[in-house]
mmCIF file of C-alpha atoms in Angstrom:
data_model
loop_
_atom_site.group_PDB
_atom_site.id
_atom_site.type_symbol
_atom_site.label_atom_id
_atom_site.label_comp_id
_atom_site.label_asym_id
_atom_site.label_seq_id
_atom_site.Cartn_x
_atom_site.Cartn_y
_atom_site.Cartn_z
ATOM 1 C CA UNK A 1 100.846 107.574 114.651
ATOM 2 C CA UNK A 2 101.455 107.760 110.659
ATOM 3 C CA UNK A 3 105.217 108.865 109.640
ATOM 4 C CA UNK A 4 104.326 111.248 106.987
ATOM 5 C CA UNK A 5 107.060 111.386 104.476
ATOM 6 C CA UNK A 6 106.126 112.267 101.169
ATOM 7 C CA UNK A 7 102.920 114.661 100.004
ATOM 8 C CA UNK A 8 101.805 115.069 96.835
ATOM 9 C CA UNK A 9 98.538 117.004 95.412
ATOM 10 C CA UNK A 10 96.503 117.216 92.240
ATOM 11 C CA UNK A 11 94.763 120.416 91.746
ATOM 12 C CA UNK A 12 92.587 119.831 89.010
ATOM 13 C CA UNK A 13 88.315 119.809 89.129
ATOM 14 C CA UNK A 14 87.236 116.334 89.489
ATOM 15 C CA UNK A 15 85.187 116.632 86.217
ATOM 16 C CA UNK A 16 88.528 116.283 84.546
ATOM 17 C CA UNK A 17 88.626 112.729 85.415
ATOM 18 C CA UNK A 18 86.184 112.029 83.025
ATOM 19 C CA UNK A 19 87.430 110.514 79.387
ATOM 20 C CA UNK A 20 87.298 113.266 77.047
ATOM 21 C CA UNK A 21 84.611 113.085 74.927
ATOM 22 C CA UNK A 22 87.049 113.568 71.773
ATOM 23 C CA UNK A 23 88.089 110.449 72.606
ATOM 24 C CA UNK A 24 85.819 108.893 69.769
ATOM 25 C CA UNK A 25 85.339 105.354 68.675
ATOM 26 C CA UNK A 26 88.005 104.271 65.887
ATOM 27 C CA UNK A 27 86.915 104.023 62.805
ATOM 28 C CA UNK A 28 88.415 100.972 61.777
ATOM 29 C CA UNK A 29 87.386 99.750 65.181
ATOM 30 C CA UNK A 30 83.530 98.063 65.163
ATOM 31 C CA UNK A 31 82.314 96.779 67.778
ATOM 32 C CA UNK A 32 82.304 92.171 68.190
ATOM 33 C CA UNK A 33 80.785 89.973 70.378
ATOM 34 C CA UNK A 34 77.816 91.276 72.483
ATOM 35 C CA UNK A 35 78.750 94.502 71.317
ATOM 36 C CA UNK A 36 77.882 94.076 67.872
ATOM 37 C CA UNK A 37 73.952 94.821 67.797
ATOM 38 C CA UNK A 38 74.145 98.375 69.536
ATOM 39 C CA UNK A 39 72.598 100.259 67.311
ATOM 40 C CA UNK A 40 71.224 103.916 67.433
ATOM 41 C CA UNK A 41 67.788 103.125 68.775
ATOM 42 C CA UNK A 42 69.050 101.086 71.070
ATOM 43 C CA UNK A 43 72.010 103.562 72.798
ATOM 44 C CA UNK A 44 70.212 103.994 75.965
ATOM 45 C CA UNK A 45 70.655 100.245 77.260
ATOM 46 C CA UNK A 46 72.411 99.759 80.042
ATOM 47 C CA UNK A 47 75.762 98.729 79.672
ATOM 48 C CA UNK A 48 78.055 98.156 82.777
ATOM 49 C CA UNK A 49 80.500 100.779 83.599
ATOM 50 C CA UNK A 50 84.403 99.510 82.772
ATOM 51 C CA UNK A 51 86.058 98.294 85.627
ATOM 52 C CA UNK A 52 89.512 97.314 86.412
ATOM 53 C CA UNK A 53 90.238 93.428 87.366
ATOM 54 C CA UNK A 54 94.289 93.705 87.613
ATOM 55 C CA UNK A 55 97.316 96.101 88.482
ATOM 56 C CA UNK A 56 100.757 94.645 88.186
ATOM 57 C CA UNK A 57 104.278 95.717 88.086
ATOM 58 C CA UNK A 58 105.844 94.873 84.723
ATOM 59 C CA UNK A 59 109.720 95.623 84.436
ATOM 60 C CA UNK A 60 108.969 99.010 86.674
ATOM 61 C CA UNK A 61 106.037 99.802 84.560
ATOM 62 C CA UNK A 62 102.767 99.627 85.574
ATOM 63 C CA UNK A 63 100.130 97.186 83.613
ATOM 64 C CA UNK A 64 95.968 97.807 84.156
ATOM 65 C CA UNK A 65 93.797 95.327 83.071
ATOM 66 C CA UNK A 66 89.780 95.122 82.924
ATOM 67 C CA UNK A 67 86.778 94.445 81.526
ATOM 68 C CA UNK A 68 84.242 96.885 79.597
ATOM 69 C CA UNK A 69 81.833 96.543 76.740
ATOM 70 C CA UNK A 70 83.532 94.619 73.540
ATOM 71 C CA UNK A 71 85.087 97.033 70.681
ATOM 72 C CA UNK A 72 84.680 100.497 72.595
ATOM 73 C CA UNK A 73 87.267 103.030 73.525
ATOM 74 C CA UNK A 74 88.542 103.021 77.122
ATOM 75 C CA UNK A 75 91.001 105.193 78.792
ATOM 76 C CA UNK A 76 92.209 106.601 81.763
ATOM 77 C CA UNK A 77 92.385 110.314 82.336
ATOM 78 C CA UNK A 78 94.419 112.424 85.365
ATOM 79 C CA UNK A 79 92.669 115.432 86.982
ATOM 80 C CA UNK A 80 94.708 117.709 84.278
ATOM 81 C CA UNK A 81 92.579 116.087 81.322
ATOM 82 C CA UNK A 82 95.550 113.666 80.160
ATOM 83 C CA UNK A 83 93.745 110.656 79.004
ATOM 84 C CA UNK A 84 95.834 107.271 77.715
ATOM 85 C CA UNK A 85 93.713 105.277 75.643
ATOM 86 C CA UNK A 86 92.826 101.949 74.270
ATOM 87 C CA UNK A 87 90.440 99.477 73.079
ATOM 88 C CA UNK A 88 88.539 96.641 74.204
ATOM 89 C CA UNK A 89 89.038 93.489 72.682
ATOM 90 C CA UNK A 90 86.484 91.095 71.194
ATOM 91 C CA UNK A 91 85.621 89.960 75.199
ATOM 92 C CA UNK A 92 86.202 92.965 76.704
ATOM 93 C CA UNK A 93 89.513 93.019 77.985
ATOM 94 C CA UNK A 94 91.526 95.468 78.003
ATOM 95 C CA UNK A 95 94.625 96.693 78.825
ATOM 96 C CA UNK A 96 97.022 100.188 79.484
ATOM 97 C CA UNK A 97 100.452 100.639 80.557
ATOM 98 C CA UNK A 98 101.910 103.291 82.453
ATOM 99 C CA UNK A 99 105.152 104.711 83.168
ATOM 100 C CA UNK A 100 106.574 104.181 87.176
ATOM 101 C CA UNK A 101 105.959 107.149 89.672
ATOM 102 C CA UNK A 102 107.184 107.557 92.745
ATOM 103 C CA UNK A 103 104.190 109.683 93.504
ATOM 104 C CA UNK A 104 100.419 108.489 93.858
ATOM 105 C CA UNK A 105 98.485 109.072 91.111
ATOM 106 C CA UNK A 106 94.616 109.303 90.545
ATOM 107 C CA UNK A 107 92.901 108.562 87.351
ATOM 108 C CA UNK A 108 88.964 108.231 86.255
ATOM 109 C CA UNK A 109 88.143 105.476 83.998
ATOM 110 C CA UNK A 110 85.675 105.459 81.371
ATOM 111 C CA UNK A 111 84.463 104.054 78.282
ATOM 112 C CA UNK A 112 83.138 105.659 74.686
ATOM 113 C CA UNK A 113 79.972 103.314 74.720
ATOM 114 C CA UNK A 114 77.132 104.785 71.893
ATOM 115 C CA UNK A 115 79.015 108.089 71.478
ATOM 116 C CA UNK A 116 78.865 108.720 75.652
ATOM 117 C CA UNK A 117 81.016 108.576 78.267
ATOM 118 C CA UNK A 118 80.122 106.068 80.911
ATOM 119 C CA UNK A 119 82.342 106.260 84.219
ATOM 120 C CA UNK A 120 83.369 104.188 86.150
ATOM 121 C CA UNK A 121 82.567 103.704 90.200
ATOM 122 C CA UNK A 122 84.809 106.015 92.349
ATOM 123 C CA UNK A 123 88.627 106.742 91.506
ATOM 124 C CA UNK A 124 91.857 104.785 90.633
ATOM 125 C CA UNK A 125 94.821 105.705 92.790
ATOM 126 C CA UNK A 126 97.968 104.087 91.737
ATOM 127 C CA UNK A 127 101.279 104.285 94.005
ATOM 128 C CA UNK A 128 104.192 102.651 93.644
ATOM 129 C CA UNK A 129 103.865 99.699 96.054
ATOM 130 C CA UNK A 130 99.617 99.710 95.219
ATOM 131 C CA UNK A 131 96.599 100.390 93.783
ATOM 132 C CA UNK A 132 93.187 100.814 94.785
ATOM 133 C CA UNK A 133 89.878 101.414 93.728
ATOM 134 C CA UNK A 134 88.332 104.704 95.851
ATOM 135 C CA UNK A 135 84.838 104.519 96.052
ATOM 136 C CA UNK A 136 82.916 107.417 97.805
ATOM 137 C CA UNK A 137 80.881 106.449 100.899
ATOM 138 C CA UNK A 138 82.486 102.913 100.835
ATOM 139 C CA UNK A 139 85.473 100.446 101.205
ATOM 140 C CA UNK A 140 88.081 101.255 99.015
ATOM 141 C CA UNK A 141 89.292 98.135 97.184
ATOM 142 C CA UNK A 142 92.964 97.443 96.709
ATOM 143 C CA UNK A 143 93.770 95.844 93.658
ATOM 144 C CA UNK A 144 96.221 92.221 93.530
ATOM 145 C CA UNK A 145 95.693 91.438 97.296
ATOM 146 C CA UNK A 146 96.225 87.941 97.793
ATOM 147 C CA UNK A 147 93.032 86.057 100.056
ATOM 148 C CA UNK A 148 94.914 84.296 103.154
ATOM 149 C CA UNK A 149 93.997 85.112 106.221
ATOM 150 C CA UNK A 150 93.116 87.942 107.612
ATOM 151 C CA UNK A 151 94.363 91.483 106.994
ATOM 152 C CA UNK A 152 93.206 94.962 106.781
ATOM 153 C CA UNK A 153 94.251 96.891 103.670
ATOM 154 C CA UNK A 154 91.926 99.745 103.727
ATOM 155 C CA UNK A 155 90.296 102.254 105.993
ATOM 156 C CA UNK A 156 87.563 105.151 105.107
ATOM 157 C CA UNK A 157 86.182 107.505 107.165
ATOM 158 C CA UNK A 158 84.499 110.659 106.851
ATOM 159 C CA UNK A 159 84.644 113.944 108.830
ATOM 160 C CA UNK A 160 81.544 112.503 111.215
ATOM 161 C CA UNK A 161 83.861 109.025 112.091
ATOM 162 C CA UNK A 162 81.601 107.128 110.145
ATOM 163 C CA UNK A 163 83.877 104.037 108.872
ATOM 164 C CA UNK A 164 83.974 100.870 106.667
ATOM 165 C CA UNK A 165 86.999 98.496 107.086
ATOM 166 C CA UNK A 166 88.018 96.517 104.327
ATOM 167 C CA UNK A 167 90.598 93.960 103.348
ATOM 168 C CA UNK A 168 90.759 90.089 102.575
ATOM 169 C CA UNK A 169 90.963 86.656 104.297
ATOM 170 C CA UNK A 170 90.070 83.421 102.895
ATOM 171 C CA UNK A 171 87.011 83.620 100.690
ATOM 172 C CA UNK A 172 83.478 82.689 102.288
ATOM 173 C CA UNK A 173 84.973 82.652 105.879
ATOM 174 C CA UNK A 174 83.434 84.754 108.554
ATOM 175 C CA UNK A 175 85.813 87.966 110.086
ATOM 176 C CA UNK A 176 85.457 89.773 112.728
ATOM 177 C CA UNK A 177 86.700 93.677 113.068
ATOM 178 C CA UNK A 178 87.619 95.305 116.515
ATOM 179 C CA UNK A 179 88.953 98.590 117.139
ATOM 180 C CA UNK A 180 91.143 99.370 120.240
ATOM 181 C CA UNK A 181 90.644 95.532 120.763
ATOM 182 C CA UNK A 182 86.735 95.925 121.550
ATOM 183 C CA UNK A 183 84.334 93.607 118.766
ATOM 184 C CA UNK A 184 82.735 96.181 116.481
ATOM 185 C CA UNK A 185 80.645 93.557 114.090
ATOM 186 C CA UNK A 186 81.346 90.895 111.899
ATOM 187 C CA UNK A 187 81.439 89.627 108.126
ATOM 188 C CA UNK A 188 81.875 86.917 106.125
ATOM 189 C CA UNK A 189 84.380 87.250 102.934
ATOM 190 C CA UNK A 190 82.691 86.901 99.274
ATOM 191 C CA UNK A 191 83.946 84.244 96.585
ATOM 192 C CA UNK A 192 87.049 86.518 96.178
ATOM 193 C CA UNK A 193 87.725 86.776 99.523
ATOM 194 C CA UNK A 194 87.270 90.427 100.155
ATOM 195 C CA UNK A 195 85.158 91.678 103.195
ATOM 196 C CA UNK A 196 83.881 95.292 103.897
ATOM 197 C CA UNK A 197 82.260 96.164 107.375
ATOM 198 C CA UNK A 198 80.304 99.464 108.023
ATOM 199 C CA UNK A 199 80.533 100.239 111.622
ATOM 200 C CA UNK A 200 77.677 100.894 113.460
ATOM 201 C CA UNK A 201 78.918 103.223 115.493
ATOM 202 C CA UNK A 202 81.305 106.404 114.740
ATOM 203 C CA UNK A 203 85.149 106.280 115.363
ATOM 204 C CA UNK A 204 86.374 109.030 117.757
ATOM 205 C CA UNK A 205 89.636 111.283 116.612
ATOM 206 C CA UNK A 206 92.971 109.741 117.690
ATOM 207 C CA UNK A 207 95.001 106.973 117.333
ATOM 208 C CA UNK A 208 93.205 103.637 116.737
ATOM 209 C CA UNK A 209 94.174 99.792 116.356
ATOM 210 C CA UNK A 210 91.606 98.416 114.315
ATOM 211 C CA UNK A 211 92.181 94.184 113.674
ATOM 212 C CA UNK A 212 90.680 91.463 111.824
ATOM 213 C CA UNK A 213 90.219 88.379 113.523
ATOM 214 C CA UNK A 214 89.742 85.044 111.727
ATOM 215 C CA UNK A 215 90.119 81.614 114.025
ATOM 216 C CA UNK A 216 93.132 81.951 115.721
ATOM 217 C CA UNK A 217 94.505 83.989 113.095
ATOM 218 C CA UNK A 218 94.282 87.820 113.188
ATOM 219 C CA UNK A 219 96.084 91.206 111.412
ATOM 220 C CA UNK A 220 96.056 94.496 112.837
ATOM 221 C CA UNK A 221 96.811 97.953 111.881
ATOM 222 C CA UNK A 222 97.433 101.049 113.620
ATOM 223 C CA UNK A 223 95.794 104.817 112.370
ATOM 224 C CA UNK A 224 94.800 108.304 112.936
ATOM 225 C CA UNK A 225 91.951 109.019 113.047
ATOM 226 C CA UNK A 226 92.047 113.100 112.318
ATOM 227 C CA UNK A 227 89.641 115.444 110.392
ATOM 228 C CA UNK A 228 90.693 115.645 106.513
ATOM 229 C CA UNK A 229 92.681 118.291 105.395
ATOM 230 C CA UNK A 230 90.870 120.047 102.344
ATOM 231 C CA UNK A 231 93.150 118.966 99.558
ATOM 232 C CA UNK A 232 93.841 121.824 96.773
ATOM 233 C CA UNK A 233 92.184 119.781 94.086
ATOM 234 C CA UNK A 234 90.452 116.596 94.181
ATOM 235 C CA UNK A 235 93.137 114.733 96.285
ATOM 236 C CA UNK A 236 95.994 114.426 98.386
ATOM 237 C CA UNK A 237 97.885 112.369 99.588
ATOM 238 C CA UNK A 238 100.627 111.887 101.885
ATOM 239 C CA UNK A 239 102.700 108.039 102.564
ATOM 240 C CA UNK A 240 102.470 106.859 105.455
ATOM 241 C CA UNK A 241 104.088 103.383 107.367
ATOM 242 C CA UNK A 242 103.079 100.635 105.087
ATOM 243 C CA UNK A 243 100.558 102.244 102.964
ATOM 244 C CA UNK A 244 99.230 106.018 102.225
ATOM 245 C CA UNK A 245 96.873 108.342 103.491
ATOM 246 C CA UNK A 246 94.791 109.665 100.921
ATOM 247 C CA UNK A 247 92.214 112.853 101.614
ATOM 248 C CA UNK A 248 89.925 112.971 98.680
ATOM 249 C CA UNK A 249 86.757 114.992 97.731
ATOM 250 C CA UNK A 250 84.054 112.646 96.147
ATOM 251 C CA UNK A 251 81.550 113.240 93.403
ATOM 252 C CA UNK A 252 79.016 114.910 95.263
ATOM 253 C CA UNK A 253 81.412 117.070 97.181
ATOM 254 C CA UNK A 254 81.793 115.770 100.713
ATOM 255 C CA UNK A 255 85.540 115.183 101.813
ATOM 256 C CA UNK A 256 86.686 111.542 102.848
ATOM 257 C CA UNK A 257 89.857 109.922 104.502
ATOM 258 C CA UNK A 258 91.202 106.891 102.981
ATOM 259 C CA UNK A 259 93.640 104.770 104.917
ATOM 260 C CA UNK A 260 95.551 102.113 102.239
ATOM 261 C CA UNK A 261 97.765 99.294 103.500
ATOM 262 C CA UNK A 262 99.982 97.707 100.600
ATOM 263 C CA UNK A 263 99.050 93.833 100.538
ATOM 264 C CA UNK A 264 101.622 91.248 101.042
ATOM 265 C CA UNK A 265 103.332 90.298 97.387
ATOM 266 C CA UNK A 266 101.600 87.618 95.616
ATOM 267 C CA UNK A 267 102.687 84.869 93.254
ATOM 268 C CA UNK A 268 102.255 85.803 89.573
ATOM 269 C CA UNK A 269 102.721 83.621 86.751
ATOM 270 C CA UNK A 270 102.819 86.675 84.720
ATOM 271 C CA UNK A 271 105.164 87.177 81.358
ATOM 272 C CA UNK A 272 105.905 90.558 80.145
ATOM 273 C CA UNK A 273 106.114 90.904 76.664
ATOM 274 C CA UNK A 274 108.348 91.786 74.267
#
């Protein structure tokens, strides 16, 4: 069974997470690269939504980087409506800085792109020891997770024990997921080494070991499975042994469990600055 030790809520409607629209484009800011042409005429293109590629711990701080359209506005904002903002650079990139928590925190990202707000897929939930990308009706994705061998660092499942296990091994290789010890399917890793297997058939309420099995080599984790406590806002979320329960309402309403296992510490060759 999960210890539960610490709880904390956000009571806010989920349409908060959305940047504020007042969030305009600079106006010393224009717009470089492939940006450049977007013109009027032209403002209902399809541009990809932002999306996060890093989360790192710099000197207790917390540093999110990622990729949207070149020159726009792009900012994070908490189910109260505060948004921290910034803008992408001539490729894209971008990059915010928050302060350390000891509490999870949940955050919508978007981007200003033609004077309208283009969000991103699911919700970014940053705790102290992770962060992950939830994603309603899918894997969550946890952010900085280094790819070797197998392990399981994330868990959904609904209120009808429909399930997707996700985590990493070594990128292209084939993994195989069983629950209570009995195969439930297989998949093989993309070029970054995640995997993400629906199971075909529902998971019962109770306690569950669900492992990944690579070779020889295997990682297991131990959950339980129990209906999702309404949360007062959009989320809540409770720690748990090595990772966090998180009970979250998505977009179109329905309530989902997400299970999130912090991944081992990986080298970084990364230099704060000054």
């Amino acid at each position: 069974m999960l210890a539960r030790l610490e709880r904390s809520y956000s009571a806010a409607p989920l349409a908060a997470l959305s940047l504020l629209a007042a969030c305009d484009r600079p106006a010393a800011s224009k717009p470089t690269g492939v940006g450049a042409p977007r013109q009027a005429s032209n403002e209902a293109a399809y541009h990809p939504a932002p999306s996060v590629e890093g989360v790192v711990d710099v000197n207790g701080r917390v540093e999110i980087t990622g990729k949207a359209q070149p020159g726009v506005p792009v900012g994070l904002a908490t189910p109260e409506g505060r948004a921290v903002a910034t803008t992408a650079g001539p490729t894209g990139r971008w990059r915010i800085v928050l302060p350390a928590s000891s509490q999870m925190r949940v955050f919508g990202l978007s981007m200003i792109d033609g004077g309208r707000a283009v969000q991103s897929e699911g919700y970014l939930a940053v705790a102290p020891d992770l962060a992950a990308q939830l994603r309603a009706g899918a894997g969550a994705i946890v952010h900085g997770a280094a790819a070797e061998g197998p392990r399981v660092l994330a868990i959904d499942f609904d209120g009808k024990g429909g399930c997707v296990v996700s985590g990493v091994t070594n990128a292209g290789h084939a993994v195989e997921v069983r629950i209570d010890g009995v195969r439930r399917g297989a998949v093989r890793a993309n070029s970054q080494g995640r995997f993400a297997l629906a199971l075909d058939e529902p998971v019962t309420t109770g306690a569950h070991t669900i492992e990944a099995v690579e070779g020889e080599k295997h990682a297991a984790v131990t959950i339980a499975v129990s209906p999702g406590v309404a949360p007062g806002g959009p989320l809540s979320a409770e720690r748990a042994d090595g990772g966090w329960r998180v009970d979250w309402t998505t977009p179109g309403g329905g309530p989902q469990t997400t299970m999130l296992f912090a991944p081992p510490p990986a080298p970084s060759t990364h230099e704060a600055s000054a």
